Tab-separated table of C-alpha atoms and ligand atoms in Angstrom:
chain	number	residue	atom	x	y	z
F	1	MET	CA	71.298	73.511	133.684
F	2	LYS	CA	69.173	73.710	130.432
F	3	LYS	CA	66.197	71.063	130.102
F	4	ALA	CA	65.463	69.367	127.029
F	5	LEU	CA	62.478	67.226	126.252
F	6	LEU	CA	62.842	64.505	123.296
F	7	THR	CA	59.887	62.825	122.003
F	8	GLY	CA	61.207	59.424	119.946
F	9	VAL	CA	64.088	59.219	122.424
F	10	THR	CA	63.912	55.256	121.838
F	11	GLY	CA	64.523	55.719	118.173
F	12	GLN	CA	67.770	56.257	116.350
F	13	ASP	CA	67.818	60.159	116.162
F	14	GLY	CA	66.560	60.065	120.002
F	15	SER	CA	69.610	58.183	121.251
F	16	PHE	CA	72.193	60.057	119.416
F	17	LEU	CA	70.665	63.699	120.494
F	18	ALA	CA	70.140	62.350	124.037
F	19	GLU	CA	73.875	61.628	124.161
F	20	PHE	CA	74.847	64.846	122.308
F	21	LEU	CA	72.741	66.947	124.869
F	22	LEU	CA	74.178	65.097	127.933
F	23	LYS	CA	77.663	66.170	126.939
F	24	ARG	CA	76.663	69.614	126.498
F	25	GLY	CA	75.280	69.682	130.433
F	26	TYR	CA	71.516	69.475	129.428
F	27	GLU	CA	69.077	67.602	131.721
F	28	VAL	CA	67.498	65.299	129.380
F	29	TYR	CA	63.936	64.262	129.264
F	30	GLY	CA	63.180	61.141	126.882
F	31	MET	CA	59.482	60.595	126.267
F	32	TYR	CA	58.562	57.011	125.220
F	33	ARG	CA	55.538	55.097	124.488
F	34	ARG	CA	54.598	51.921	126.428
F	35	THR	CA	55.054	48.702	124.578
F	36	SER	CA	54.780	45.126	125.784
F	37	LEU	CA	58.445	44.837	125.595
F	38	GLU	CA	61.073	46.945	127.163
F	39	ILE	CA	62.896	48.281	123.830
F	40	LEU	CA	65.434	50.606	125.402
F	41	ASP	CA	68.479	48.874	123.388
F	42	ARG	CA	69.415	51.972	121.561
F	43	LEU	CA	69.528	53.742	124.885
F	44	LEU	CA	71.764	51.304	126.748
F	45	PRO	CA	74.886	53.705	126.925
F	46	VAL	CA	72.918	56.452	128.357
F	47	HIS	CA	69.579	55.463	129.854
F	48	LYS	CA	70.558	55.679	133.420
F	49	GLU	CA	71.682	59.592	132.717
F	50	ILE	CA	68.207	60.710	131.203
F	51	HIS	CA	64.756	60.779	132.665
F	52	LEU	CA	62.265	58.481	131.019
F	53	VAL	CA	58.825	59.655	130.877
F	54	GLN	CA	55.798	58.070	129.027
F	55	GLY	CA	53.984	59.648	126.612
F	56	ASP	CA	52.307	59.185	123.233
F	57	MET	CA	51.978	61.351	120.195
F	58	THR	CA	48.022	60.653	119.597
F	59	ASP	CA	47.422	61.565	123.577
F	60	ALA	CA	47.541	65.074	124.147
F	61	THR	CA	47.176	64.658	127.688
F	62	SER	CA	50.474	63.118	127.913
F	63	ILE	CA	52.073	65.631	126.048
F	64	ILE	CA	50.506	68.541	128.445
F	65	ARG	CA	51.610	66.502	131.639
F	66	ASN	CA	55.003	66.051	130.377
F	67	LEU	CA	55.586	69.979	129.342
F	68	LYS	CA	53.684	70.904	132.417
F	69	GLU	CA	55.631	68.807	134.753
F	70	ILE	CA	59.217	68.956	133.070
F	71	LYS	CA	58.933	72.767	131.629
F	72	PRO	CA	61.723	71.972	129.361
F	73	ASP	CA	63.424	74.967	127.709
F	74	GLU	CA	63.768	73.020	124.035
F	75	VAL	CA	61.735	70.451	122.816
F	76	TYR	CA	62.765	68.053	120.238
F	77	ASN	CA	59.894	66.371	118.344
F	78	LEU	CA	61.635	63.161	116.856
F	79	ALA	CA	58.595	60.904	117.498
F	80	ALA	CA	57.104	59.591	114.151
F	81	GLN	CA	55.884	56.612	112.482
F	82	SER	CA	59.086	56.932	110.411
F	83	PHE	CA	58.960	53.810	107.980
F	84	VAL	CA	57.479	54.965	104.666
F	85	PRO	CA	56.314	51.779	103.430
F	86	ALA	CA	54.027	51.330	106.347
F	87	SER	CA	52.398	54.751	105.844
F	88	TRP	CA	50.439	53.009	102.970
F	89	THR	CA	49.268	50.341	105.404
F	90	GLN	CA	48.740	52.787	108.253
F	91	PRO	CA	47.833	55.920	106.753
F	92	VAL	CA	45.388	57.370	109.147
F	93	SER	CA	47.632	56.316	112.248
F	94	THR	CA	50.700	57.782	110.155
F	95	GLY	CA	48.790	61.053	109.843
F	96	ASP	CA	48.092	61.303	113.639
F	97	MET	CA	51.108	60.881	114.629
F	98	ASN	CA	53.269	62.617	112.409
F	99	ALA	CA	50.879	65.531	111.404
F	100	LEU	CA	48.607	66.193	114.262
F	101	GLY	CA	50.942	64.914	116.742
F	102	VAL	CA	53.125	68.075	115.843
F	103	ALA	CA	49.917	70.431	116.351
F	104	ARG	CA	49.359	68.949	119.668
F	105	ILE	CA	52.754	69.799	120.835
F	106	LEU	CA	52.899	73.171	119.439
F	107	GLU	CA	49.442	73.994	121.130
F	108	SER	CA	50.420	72.675	124.436
F	109	ILE	CA	53.546	74.691	124.231
F	110	ARG	CA	51.714	77.909	123.159
F	111	LEU	CA	49.046	77.311	126.064
F	112	LEU	CA	51.779	76.421	128.949
F	113	ASP	CA	54.691	78.567	127.940
F	114	PRO	CA	55.395	80.020	124.665
F	115	THR	CA	58.825	80.650	125.663
F	116	MET	CA	60.021	76.852	125.134
F	117	ARG	CA	61.951	76.353	121.883
F	118	PHE	CA	60.474	73.864	119.604
F	119	TYR	CA	62.281	71.507	116.690
F	120	GLN	CA	60.484	69.565	114.315
F	121	ALA	CA	61.941	66.965	112.662
F	122	SER	CA	60.952	67.415	109.058
F	123	SER	CA	62.054	65.287	106.034
F	124	SER	CA	63.420	65.154	102.474
F	125	GLU	CA	60.230	62.818	101.795
F	126	MET	CA	58.595	66.099	101.549
F	127	PHE	CA	60.400	66.958	98.228
F	128	GLY	CA	59.316	63.361	96.693
F	129	LYS	CA	59.031	63.643	93.224
F	130	ALA	CA	61.658	66.645	93.186
F	131	GLN	CA	60.787	69.835	91.516
F	132	GLU	CA	64.591	70.777	91.374
F	133	VAL	CA	67.880	69.440	91.832
F	134	PRO	CA	69.262	69.810	94.479
F	135	GLN	CA	66.693	70.768	96.803
F	136	ASN	CA	66.940	73.839	99.292
F	137	GLU	CA	64.682	75.712	101.439
F	138	LYS	CA	62.687	77.060	98.611
F	139	THR	CA	62.160	73.850	96.813
F	140	PRO	CA	58.185	73.113	96.624
F	141	PHE	CA	57.210	70.081	98.033
F	142	TYR	CA	55.434	67.182	96.316
F	143	PRO	CA	55.152	64.147	98.424
F	144	ARG	CA	54.889	60.529	97.185
F	145	SER	CA	53.742	58.842	100.360
F	146	PRO	CA	51.367	59.170	103.039
F	147	TYR	CA	54.311	59.600	105.587
F	148	GLY	CA	55.535	62.470	103.203
F	149	VAL	CA	52.163	64.291	103.077
F	150	ALA	CA	51.602	64.028	106.784
F	151	LYS	CA	55.271	65.618	107.234
F	152	VAL	CA	54.217	68.387	105.229
F	153	TYR	CA	51.681	69.253	107.295
F	154	GLY	CA	54.268	68.957	110.403
F	155	TYR	CA	56.599	71.390	108.454
F	156	TRP	CA	53.583	74.034	107.776
F	157	ILE	CA	51.835	73.826	111.233
F	158	THR	CA	55.273	74.419	112.705
F	159	VAL	CA	55.908	77.429	110.435
F	160	ASN	CA	52.328	78.674	111.254
F	161	TYR	CA	52.683	78.628	115.065
F	162	ARG	CA	55.948	80.785	114.587
F	163	GLU	CA	54.235	83.215	112.399
F	164	SER	CA	50.694	83.164	114.172
F	165	TYR	CA	52.073	83.230	117.798
F	166	GLY	CA	55.824	83.994	117.635
F	167	LEU	CA	56.772	80.684	118.793
F	168	HIS	CA	60.560	79.614	118.657
F	169	ALA	CA	59.660	76.954	116.260
F	170	SER	CA	62.056	75.509	113.641
F	171	ASN	CA	62.163	72.930	110.989
F	172	GLY	CA	65.051	70.537	110.341
F	173	ILE	CA	64.583	69.293	106.884
F	174	LEU	CA	66.911	66.349	107.201
F	175	PHE	CA	67.575	64.192	104.374
F	176	ASN	CA	68.413	60.404	105.054
F	177	HIS	CA	70.684	59.590	108.185
F	178	GLU	CA	71.960	56.534	108.989
F	179	SER	CA	74.212	54.540	111.726
F	180	PRO	CA	74.809	51.423	113.311
F	181	ARG	CA	71.707	51.962	115.436
F	182	ARG	CA	69.239	52.679	112.257
F	183	GLY	CA	66.276	50.097	112.129
F	184	LYS	CA	66.912	46.897	110.187
F	185	GLN	CA	64.138	47.619	108.012
F	186	PHE	CA	65.666	50.746	106.480
F	187	VAL	CA	67.508	49.942	103.237
F	188	THR	CA	71.305	50.984	104.546
F	189	ARG	CA	70.833	48.699	107.634
F	190	LYS	CA	69.039	45.721	106.016
F	191	ILE	CA	72.115	45.819	103.263
F	192	SER	CA	75.208	46.302	106.289
F	193	HIS	CA	73.571	43.474	108.345
F	194	ALA	CA	72.929	41.151	105.356
F	195	VAL	CA	76.120	41.755	104.196
F	196	ALA	CA	77.761	40.903	107.415
F	197	LYS	CA	75.386	37.803	107.626
F	198	ILE	CA	76.768	36.703	104.181
F	199	LYS	CA	80.313	37.213	105.048
F	200	LEU	CA	80.079	34.901	108.180
F	201	GLY	CA	78.143	32.171	106.550
F	202	LEU	CA	74.768	32.984	108.175
F	203	LEU	CA	72.960	34.191	104.748
F	204	ASP	CA	72.991	33.374	101.109
F	205	TYR	CA	71.173	36.137	99.551
F	206	VAL	CA	69.234	39.394	100.625
F	207	GLU	CA	66.258	40.572	98.740
F	208	LEU	CA	65.742	44.100	98.067
F	209	GLY	CA	63.407	46.436	95.961
F	210	ASN	CA	64.194	49.239	93.663
F	211	LEU	CA	68.109	49.570	93.280
F	212	ASN	CA	68.244	52.532	91.381
F	213	ALA	CA	66.347	54.717	94.150
F	214	LYS	CA	69.092	57.556	94.966
F	215	ARG	CA	69.453	58.976	98.214
F	216	ASP	CA	71.373	61.662	100.216
F	217	TRP	CA	72.958	59.417	102.921
F	218	GLY	CA	74.547	61.631	106.026
F	219	TYR	CA	75.707	60.019	109.578
F	220	THR	CA	73.574	60.660	112.201
F	221	GLY	CA	76.113	61.814	114.691
F	222	ASP	CA	76.614	64.509	112.374
F	223	LEU	CA	73.040	65.666	111.631
F	224	VAL	CA	71.973	66.073	115.231
F	225	GLU	CA	74.417	68.738	115.968
F	226	ALA	CA	72.386	70.613	113.409
F	227	MET	CA	69.134	70.170	115.347
F	228	TRP	CA	70.708	71.437	118.480
F	229	LEU	CA	72.117	74.595	116.593
F	230	MET	CA	68.987	75.641	115.444
F	231	LEU	CA	67.448	75.929	118.774
F	232	GLN	CA	70.530	77.987	119.643
F	233	GLN	CA	69.792	80.844	117.413
F	234	ASP	CA	68.237	84.114	118.203
F	235	ASN	CA	65.825	83.732	115.511
F	236	PRO	CA	63.951	80.442	114.569
F	237	ASP	CA	64.078	79.296	110.749
F	238	ASP	CA	63.917	76.061	108.521
F	239	TYR	CA	66.851	74.443	107.286
F	240	VAL	CA	67.879	71.779	104.812
F	241	ILE	CA	70.441	69.354	106.389
F	242	ALA	CA	72.070	67.021	103.904
F	243	THR	CA	75.665	66.125	102.553
F	244	GLY	CA	75.232	67.339	99.176
F	245	LYS	CA	75.929	64.019	97.937
F	246	SER	CA	73.511	61.337	96.380
F	247	ARG	CA	74.138	57.498	95.939
F	248	SER	CA	72.082	54.625	94.593
F	249	VAL	CA	71.160	51.692	96.449
F	250	LYS	CA	73.155	49.713	94.053
F	251	GLU	CA	76.362	51.658	95.212
F	252	PHE	CA	75.382	51.287	98.906
F	253	ALA	CA	75.549	47.491	98.141
F	254	GLU	CA	78.658	47.648	96.534
F	255	GLU	CA	80.448	49.610	98.940
F	256	ALA	CA	79.212	47.643	101.687
F	257	PHE	CA	80.630	44.136	100.123
F	258	LYS	CA	83.774	45.935	99.706
F	259	VAL	CA	84.212	46.453	103.302
F	260	VAL	CA	84.174	42.909	103.736
F	261	GLY	CA	86.641	42.077	100.830
F	262	MET	CA	83.915	41.061	98.457
F	263	ASP	CA	83.504	42.218	94.975
F	264	LEU	CA	79.621	42.749	93.941
F	265	LYS	CA	78.772	42.248	90.014
F	266	TRP	CA	75.488	43.053	88.718
F	267	GLU	CA	73.913	40.795	85.863
F	268	ASP	CA	70.488	41.471	83.975
F	269	GLU	CA	68.041	38.778	84.405
F	270	GLY	CA	65.363	39.684	82.376
F	271	LEU	CA	63.462	42.785	83.989
F	272	ASN	CA	65.437	42.149	87.458
F	273	GLU	CA	68.829	42.551	88.319
F	274	ILE	CA	70.829	40.046	90.345
F	275	GLY	CA	73.952	40.931	92.366
F	276	LYS	CA	76.724	38.072	92.392
F	277	VAL	CA	79.899	37.757	94.596
F	278	ASP	CA	82.256	35.353	93.295
F	279	GLY	CA	79.538	33.731	91.041
F	280	ARG	CA	77.282	33.294	93.615
F	281	ILE	CA	73.724	35.099	94.208
F	282	ALA	CA	73.981	37.760	97.040
F	283	ILE	CA	71.310	40.151	95.951
F	284	LYS	CA	67.951	39.546	94.282
F	285	VAL	CA	65.212	42.026	93.501
F	286	ASN	CA	61.707	41.094	94.842
F	287	LYS	CA	59.053	43.450	93.442
F	288	LYS	CA	57.346	43.289	96.978
F	289	PHE	CA	59.683	45.649	98.316
F	290	TYR	CA	58.700	48.338	95.699
F	291	ARG	CA	56.608	51.129	96.827
F	292	PRO	CA	53.237	52.336	95.194
F	293	ALA	CA	54.904	55.653	94.472
F	294	GLU	CA	58.712	55.832	94.480
F	295	VAL	CA	60.745	58.757	95.634
F	296	ASP	CA	63.535	58.318	92.643
F	297	PHE	CA	66.454	60.941	93.436
F	298	LEU	CA	66.945	63.458	96.554
F	299	VAL	CA	69.970	65.490	97.062
F	300	GLY	CA	70.120	68.369	99.403
F	301	ASP	CA	71.617	71.998	99.339
F	302	ALA	CA	72.642	72.781	102.949
F	303	THR	CA	74.176	75.958	101.760
F	304	LYS	CA	71.837	78.055	104.363
F	305	ALA	CA	72.941	75.614	107.512
F	306	ARG	CA	76.360	75.895	106.393
F	307	LYS	CA	76.221	79.818	106.424
F	308	VAL	CA	73.961	80.515	109.401
F	309	LEU	CA	74.532	77.434	111.561
F	310	GLY	CA	78.138	76.778	110.561
F	311	TRP	CA	76.935	72.960	110.432
F	312	LYS	CA	78.853	70.835	107.896
F	313	PRO	CA	78.925	66.854	107.877
F	314	LYS	CA	82.300	65.184	108.907
F	315	VAL	CA	81.773	61.386	108.154
F	316	SER	CA	82.089	60.535	104.376
F	317	PHE	CA	79.664	57.970	102.668
F	318	LYS	CA	82.438	55.331	102.548
F	319	GLU	CA	83.161	55.662	106.442
F	320	LEU	CA	79.363	55.504	107.005
F	321	VAL	CA	78.962	52.063	105.326
F	322	LYS	CA	82.373	50.722	106.970
F	323	MET	CA	81.030	52.026	110.078
F	324	MET	CA	77.481	50.225	109.765
F	325	VAL	CA	79.034	46.890	108.096
F	326	GLU	CA	81.672	46.494	110.913
F	327	SER	CA	79.288	47.193	113.558
F	328	ASP	CA	76.864	44.446	112.274
F	329	LEU	CA	79.815	42.215	111.972
F	330	LYS	CA	80.766	42.654	115.551
F	331	LEU	CA	77.107	42.037	116.567
F	332	LEU	CA	76.845	39.037	114.731
F	333	THR	CA	79.881	37.389	115.815
F	334	SER	CA	78.936	37.766	119.268
F	335	ASN	CA	75.335	36.882	118.449
F	336	PRO	CA	74.407	35.154	115.342
F	337	ASN	CA	70.900	35.684	115.831
F	338	ALA	CA	71.176	39.403	116.217
Z	401	NAP	P1	62.910	55.766	114.550
Z	401	NAP	O1	64.186	55.200	114.837
Z	401	NAP	O2	61.908	55.224	113.854
Z	401	NAP	O3	62.149	56.472	115.898
Z	401	NAP	C1	61.008	57.161	115.714
Z	401	NAP	C2	60.598	57.166	117.233
Z	401	NAP	O4	59.466	57.436	117.378
Z	401	NAP	C3	60.744	55.910	117.899
Z	401	NAP	O5	61.148	56.248	119.380
Z	401	NAP	C4	59.186	55.554	118.427
Z	401	NAP	O6	58.927	54.729	119.502
Z	401	NAP	C5	58.757	56.799	118.350
Z	401	NAP	N1	57.248	57.041	118.294
Z	401	NAP	C6	56.668	56.445	117.140
Z	401	NAP	N2	55.307	56.811	117.433
Z	401	NAP	C7	55.122	57.205	118.431
Z	401	NAP	C8	53.903	57.666	119.257
Z	401	NAP	N3	52.651	57.478	118.716
Z	401	NAP	N4	54.044	58.227	120.272
Z	401	NAP	C9	55.473	58.336	120.797
Z	401	NAP	N5	56.613	57.828	120.088
Z	401	NAP	C10	56.435	57.493	118.824
Z	401	NAP	O7	63.182	57.224	113.497
Z	401	NAP	P2	64.412	58.375	113.307
Z	401	NAP	O8	65.409	57.842	112.319
Z	401	NAP	O9	65.210	58.194	114.741
Z	401	NAP	O10	63.795	59.485	112.883
Z	401	NAP	C11	63.630	60.364	114.039
Z	401	NAP	C12	62.488	61.808	113.247
Z	401	NAP	O11	63.202	62.149	112.386
Z	401	NAP	C13	61.320	61.170	112.931
Z	401	NAP	O12	60.138	62.008	113.004
Z	401	NAP	C14	61.445	60.633	111.569
Z	401	NAP	O13	60.553	60.927	110.686
Z	401	NAP	C15	62.261	62.061	111.253
Z	401	NAP	N6	63.476	61.938	109.917
Z	401	NAP	C16	64.104	60.651	109.755
Z	401	NAP	C17	65.017	60.893	108.669
Z	401	NAP	C18	66.110	59.788	108.710
Z	401	NAP	O14	66.729	59.566	107.870
Z	401	NAP	N7	66.448	58.836	109.876
Z	401	NAP	C19	65.149	61.883	107.984
Z	401	NAP	C20	64.315	62.929	108.069
Z	401	NAP	C21	63.146	63.020	109.111
Z	401	NAP	P3	59.124	53.285	119.420
Z	401	NAP	O15	60.375	52.947	119.796
Z	401	NAP	O16	57.806	52.857	120.475
Z	401	NAP	O17	58.547	52.610	118.135
Z	402	G4F	O1	65.852	53.290	103.556
Z	402	G4F	P1	64.370	53.546	103.050
Z	402	G4F	O2	63.441	52.851	103.506
Z	402	G4F	O3	64.318	55.091	103.526
Z	402	G4F	P2	63.154	56.088	102.915
Z	402	G4F	O4	62.335	55.873	102.169
Z	402	G4F	O5	64.374	57.081	101.989
Z	402	G4F	O6	62.964	57.015	104.428
Z	402	G4F	C1	64.095	57.177	105.073
Z	402	G4F	O7	64.532	58.843	104.989
Z	402	G4F	C2	63.373	59.850	104.970
Z	402	G4F	C3	64.268	61.119	104.684
Z	402	G4F	O8	64.227	61.235	103.177
Z	402	G4F	C4	63.049	59.784	106.228
Z	402	G4F	F1	62.089	60.642	106.478
Z	402	G4F	C5	62.199	58.506	106.960
Z	402	G4F	O9	61.463	58.479	108.052
Z	402	G4F	C6	63.077	57.403	106.787
Z	402	G4F	O10	64.111	57.841	107.549
Z	402	G4F	O11	64.585	53.534	101.524
Z	402	G4F	C7	65.395	54.270	100.670
Z	402	G4F	C8	65.197	53.838	99.185
Z	402	G4F	C9	63.798	53.644	98.694
Z	402	G4F	O12	63.555	54.292	97.598
Z	402	G4F	C10	63.208	52.371	98.699
Z	402	G4F	O13	62.610	51.970	97.330
Z	402	G4F	O14	65.786	52.644	99.260
Z	402	G4F	C11	64.722	51.754	98.244
Z	402	G4F	N1	64.838	50.239	98.691
Z	402	G4F	C12	65.185	49.356	97.746
Z	402	G4F	N2	65.015	48.110	98.461
Z	402	G4F	C13	64.475	49.815	99.747
Z	402	G4F	C14	64.642	48.520	99.527
Z	402	G4F	N3	64.140	50.144	100.905
Z	402	G4F	C15	63.772	49.534	101.851
Z	402	G4F	N4	63.321	49.982	103.124
Z	402	G4F	N5	63.918	48.253	101.879
Z	402	G4F	C16	64.301	47.636	100.621
Z	402	G4F	O15	64.784	46.632	100.655
């Protein structure tokens, strides 16, 4: 039976990947950091089937101990401070976790057992102020946040350990991926949750930032398969994983209101726009959600992943939005405070 160690197992991607690997017969070990609360919500369906071990990306000893004791065949590094705005308020700790954390794992693998295969959760945020459209594996990076800068280090240290020491280390350059388990701070879930609340009469309106930012939004359940496929190849490599279609925050909101049978209309209010449903304000812009430097437009070209890994996305944008809004409706109907 193959053993996999996942960092960031309590996160959105960690929970999906854990389920995916269990279905393929893996013995799954999930590393989580100690918090004052037990936050294993996302793992509820499978937490009894996986081995939970404590560790922190900033603590090399915990990484070494886990690798030494578990002896995994595959290591998936999903742990990160993943919320881009928080990287401006905590630039140094973001670098410690998202950049140096990757070096800590790679160096531990090299010293303990260089045959362990390694996956690094790289990000389309590295393309930032995108230098070409669409973005592929050869597109130069131009990160626009401390988060993006740290991810560029994580990417290159992974490439460097592959080239320096022959490690089976691969980068998945994943574009935004969403699901009902997405954190509520991220814009898609913030919208699906707000739309469900507005429909149920629990909220009047939601405040958002830049409505014109465009992202290549895929379904997390589809994207975790690509992570696994990368580690099944004879040769390690780097892959863009994306749907190839980009939508604005506005379009996401329009689609989300459609799911609950509401028609969202935009009106100009001086510099700001407002979104109205049946003549009532449902979306306001608040500049506090704007970023010091924005990533305006991302769209990925996953041709290499399609050709080499045989990977392609299955869930469409419409299906994704529907899944998220319906899940939040169900959640809030059973618990209006959720
Ligand atoms: P997420 O839901 O925020 O999960 C992040 C995970 O990292 C959580 O389990 C978190 O633990 C853990 N973590 C944070 N700091 C840690 C530390 N110091 N030590 C150990 N664990 C720590 O993010 P996600 O959406 O699943 O993303 C997974 C990975 O993919 C991240 O590296 C992210 O940067 C990257 N990525 C995500 C996307 C996307 O669209 N989702 C796209 C490209 C790349 P707590 O629960 O304790 O906070
Ligand atoms: O949902 P977001 O916060 O995701 P963002 O910044 O694209 O980052 C996510 O995807 C990356 C992959 O490209 C990951 F690496 C990263 O870990 C994370 O998972 O924001 C998306 C867009 C931004 O342009 C933002 O300015 O939505 C815009 N936006 C508009 N109003 C908002 C809001 N974002 C948030 N979070 N909240 C708003 O109210």
